[in-house]
Amino acid sequence: NIVRFRPPENRDPLPEEIEAFRPYVDREIEIIDPKIIVTLGRFSMGKFLPNVKISQVHGKPRKISWHGREMVIIPMYHPAAALRAGAIMQQIREDFKIIPEVIKGLEEENKKEDNSGEQMKLL
């Protein structure tokens, strides 16, 4: 989560609230060093993909460089959006099906890198 509490009356988090928690979120990401981050909702997506609309990018993996780390961001609608708009539930289901494909692709990339490194050592 971008902020560690639910804002009053379920309002959107304020910019200063997001900024107050930024160091903690950044540090967690640095420690975990994920290869994939699935963002749920526009605020978490905005951390990595600013100035884009979730309706245009949901379910579309994007490789990014963040603080010198390469990772894949998969933006998705927040599950609560499905409670407000039932049609979004099907999109969320379809978007989640992409995750195993992305994981498999990253595993294959890692195998290729590992194999090329082994060949170089033999020469």
mmCIF file of C-alpha atoms in Angstrom:
data_model
loop_
_atom_site.group_PDB
_atom_site.id
_atom_site.type_symbol
_atom_site.label_atom_id
_atom_site.label_comp_id
_atom_site.label_asym_id
_atom_site.label_seq_id
_atom_site.Cartn_x
_atom_site.Cartn_y
_atom_site.Cartn_z
ATOM 1 C CA ASN A 1 0.000 0.000 0.000
ATOM 2 C CA ILE A 2 1.142 3.508 -0.742
ATOM 3 C CA VAL A 3 -0.115 4.684 2.670
ATOM 4 C CA ARG A 4 -0.345 2.513 5.755
ATOM 5 C CA PHE A 5 -3.831 3.486 6.829
ATOM 6 C CA ARG A 6 -7.236 3.956 5.272
ATOM 7 C CA PRO A 7 -7.918 7.670 4.814
ATOM 8 C CA PRO A 8 -11.031 8.932 6.598
ATOM 9 C CA GLU A 9 -14.311 8.258 4.810
ATOM 10 C CA ASN A 10 -12.372 6.143 2.306
ATOM 11 C CA ARG A 11 -11.150 9.239 0.466
ATOM 12 C CA ASP A 12 -8.115 9.223 -1.811
ATOM 13 C CA PRO A 13 -4.794 9.670 -0.014
ATOM 14 C CA LEU A 14 -3.500 13.234 -0.072
ATOM 15 C CA PRO A 15 -0.161 13.976 -1.753
ATOM 16 C CA GLU A 16 1.434 14.773 1.612
ATOM 17 C CA GLU A 17 0.216 11.440 3.017
ATOM 18 C CA ILE A 18 1.728 9.582 0.074
ATOM 19 C CA GLU A 19 4.983 11.501 0.503
ATOM 20 C CA ALA A 20 5.090 10.788 4.254
ATOM 21 C CA PHE A 21 5.084 7.034 3.592
ATOM 22 C CA ARG A 22 7.330 7.126 0.510
ATOM 23 C CA PRO A 23 10.589 6.354 2.384
ATOM 24 C CA TYR A 24 9.027 3.284 4.005
ATOM 25 C CA VAL A 25 7.576 1.972 0.744
ATOM 26 C CA ASP A 26 10.866 2.621 -1.061
ATOM 27 C CA ARG A 27 12.857 0.824 1.628
ATOM 28 C CA GLU A 28 10.540 -2.198 1.564
ATOM 29 C CA ILE A 29 10.984 -2.471 -2.191
ATOM 30 C CA GLU A 30 14.765 -2.154 -1.851
ATOM 31 C CA ILE A 31 14.877 -4.924 0.776
ATOM 32 C CA ILE A 32 12.586 -7.327 -1.071
ATOM 33 C CA ASP A 33 14.036 -6.484 -4.509
ATOM 34 C CA PRO A 34 11.066 -7.888 -6.439
ATOM 35 C CA LYS A 35 11.307 -8.676 -10.131
ATOM 36 C CA ILE A 36 7.559 -8.105 -10.546
ATOM 37 C CA ILE A 37 5.238 -5.692 -8.792
ATOM 38 C CA VAL A 38 1.499 -5.954 -9.349
ATOM 39 C CA THR A 39 -0.015 -2.599 -8.512
ATOM 40 C CA LEU A 40 -3.622 -2.585 -7.353
ATOM 41 C CA GLY A 41 -5.197 0.741 -8.152
ATOM 42 C CA ARG A 42 -4.115 4.046 -9.569
ATOM 43 C CA PHE A 43 -2.170 5.329 -6.583
ATOM 44 C CA SER A 44 0.245 2.415 -6.392
ATOM 45 C CA MET A 45 0.476 2.401 -10.193
ATOM 46 C CA GLY A 46 1.268 6.114 -10.152
ATOM 47 C CA LYS A 47 4.383 5.500 -8.089
ATOM 48 C CA PHE A 48 5.964 3.654 -11.008
ATOM 49 C CA LEU A 49 3.955 4.860 -13.993
ATOM 50 C CA PRO A 50 3.076 8.504 -13.394
ATOM 51 C CA ASN A 51 0.814 10.417 -15.748
ATOM 52 C CA VAL A 52 -0.913 7.371 -17.222
ATOM 53 C CA LYS A 53 -4.506 6.257 -16.860
ATOM 54 C CA ILE A 54 -5.166 2.875 -15.334
ATOM 55 C CA SER A 55 -8.001 2.320 -17.796
ATOM 56 C CA GLN A 56 -5.436 2.428 -20.608
ATOM 57 C CA VAL A 57 -2.649 0.324 -19.078
ATOM 58 C CA HIS A 58 -4.295 -2.217 -16.752
ATOM 59 C CA GLY A 59 -3.114 -5.743 -17.429
ATOM 60 C CA LYS A 60 -0.221 -4.584 -19.626
ATOM 61 C CA PRO A 61 3.173 -5.456 -18.121
ATOM 62 C CA ARG A 62 5.855 -2.801 -18.449
ATOM 63 C CA LYS A 63 9.559 -3.135 -17.805
ATOM 64 C CA ILE A 64 10.912 -0.210 -15.856
ATOM 65 C CA SER A 65 14.086 0.874 -14.147
ATOM 66 C CA TRP A 66 13.454 2.110 -10.622
ATOM 67 C CA HIS A 67 16.338 3.344 -8.471
ATOM 68 C CA GLY A 68 18.723 1.333 -10.635
ATOM 69 C CA ARG A 69 16.675 -1.862 -10.392
ATOM 70 C CA GLU A 70 15.013 -3.520 -13.368
ATOM 71 C CA MET A 71 11.507 -4.789 -12.704
ATOM 72 C CA VAL A 72 8.181 -5.453 -14.347
ATOM 73 C CA ILE A 73 5.141 -3.486 -13.254
ATOM 74 C CA ILE A 74 1.721 -4.991 -13.912
ATOM 75 C CA PRO A 75 -0.919 -2.333 -13.265
ATOM 76 C CA MET A 76 -4.352 -3.585 -12.281
ATOM 77 C CA TYR A 77 -7.587 -2.118 -11.070
ATOM 78 C CA HIS A 78 -8.040 -2.085 -7.320
ATOM 79 C CA PRO A 79 -10.413 -4.922 -6.316
ATOM 80 C CA ALA A 80 -12.723 -2.379 -4.661
ATOM 81 C CA ALA A 81 -13.385 -0.934 -8.129
ATOM 82 C CA ALA A 82 -15.263 -4.131 -8.969
ATOM 83 C CA LEU A 83 -17.668 -3.401 -6.128
ATOM 84 C CA ARG A 84 -18.537 -0.081 -7.729
ATOM 85 C CA ALA A 85 -18.534 -1.262 -11.351
ATOM 86 C CA GLY A 86 -19.323 -4.931 -11.887
ATOM 87 C CA ALA A 87 -17.860 -4.984 -15.406
ATOM 88 C CA ILE A 88 -14.423 -4.319 -13.955
ATOM 89 C CA MET A 89 -14.469 -7.685 -12.149
ATOM 90 C CA GLN A 90 -14.065 -9.556 -15.432
ATOM 91 C CA GLN A 91 -11.184 -7.274 -16.432
ATOM 92 C CA ILE A 92 -9.499 -7.929 -13.091
ATOM 93 C CA ARG A 93 -9.843 -11.686 -13.616
ATOM 94 C CA GLU A 94 -8.351 -11.435 -17.101
ATOM 95 C CA ASP A 95 -5.523 -9.220 -15.881
ATOM 96 C CA PHE A 96 -4.570 -11.694 -13.146
ATOM 97 C CA LYS A 97 -4.158 -14.417 -15.775
ATOM 98 C CA ILE A 98 -1.200 -12.469 -17.155
ATOM 99 C CA ILE A 99 0.913 -12.865 -14.007
ATOM 100 C CA PRO A 100 2.002 -16.506 -14.589
ATOM 101 C CA GLU A 101 2.953 -15.629 -18.167
ATOM 102 C CA VAL A 102 5.143 -12.763 -16.980
ATOM 103 C CA ILE A 103 6.796 -14.970 -14.349
ATOM 104 C CA LYS A 104 7.511 -17.645 -16.948
ATOM 105 C CA GLY A 105 8.998 -15.048 -19.298
ATOM 106 C CA LEU A 106 11.306 -13.726 -16.586
ATOM 107 C CA GLU A 107 12.387 -17.265 -15.670
ATOM 108 C CA GLU A 108 13.258 -17.947 -19.304
ATOM 109 C CA GLU A 109 15.231 -14.694 -19.523
ATOM 110 C CA ASN A 110 17.162 -15.649 -16.383
ATOM 111 C CA LYS A 111 17.962 -19.102 -17.796
ATOM 112 C CA LYS A 112 19.303 -17.537 -20.991
ATOM 113 C CA GLU A 113 21.462 -15.149 -18.975
ATOM 114 C CA ASP A 114 22.726 -17.987 -16.760
ATOM 115 C CA ASN A 115 23.573 -20.164 -19.760
ATOM 116 C CA SER A 116 25.409 -17.397 -21.586
ATOM 117 C CA GLY A 117 27.420 -16.706 -18.431
ATOM 118 C CA GLU A 118 28.431 -20.362 -18.148
ATOM 119 C CA GLN A 119 29.558 -20.450 -21.751
ATOM 120 C CA MET A 120 31.681 -17.388 -21.224
ATOM 121 C CA LYS A 121 33.410 -19.037 -18.279
ATOM 122 C CA LEU A 122 34.352 -22.022 -20.431
ATOM 123 C CA LEU A 123 36.184 -19.889 -22.978
#
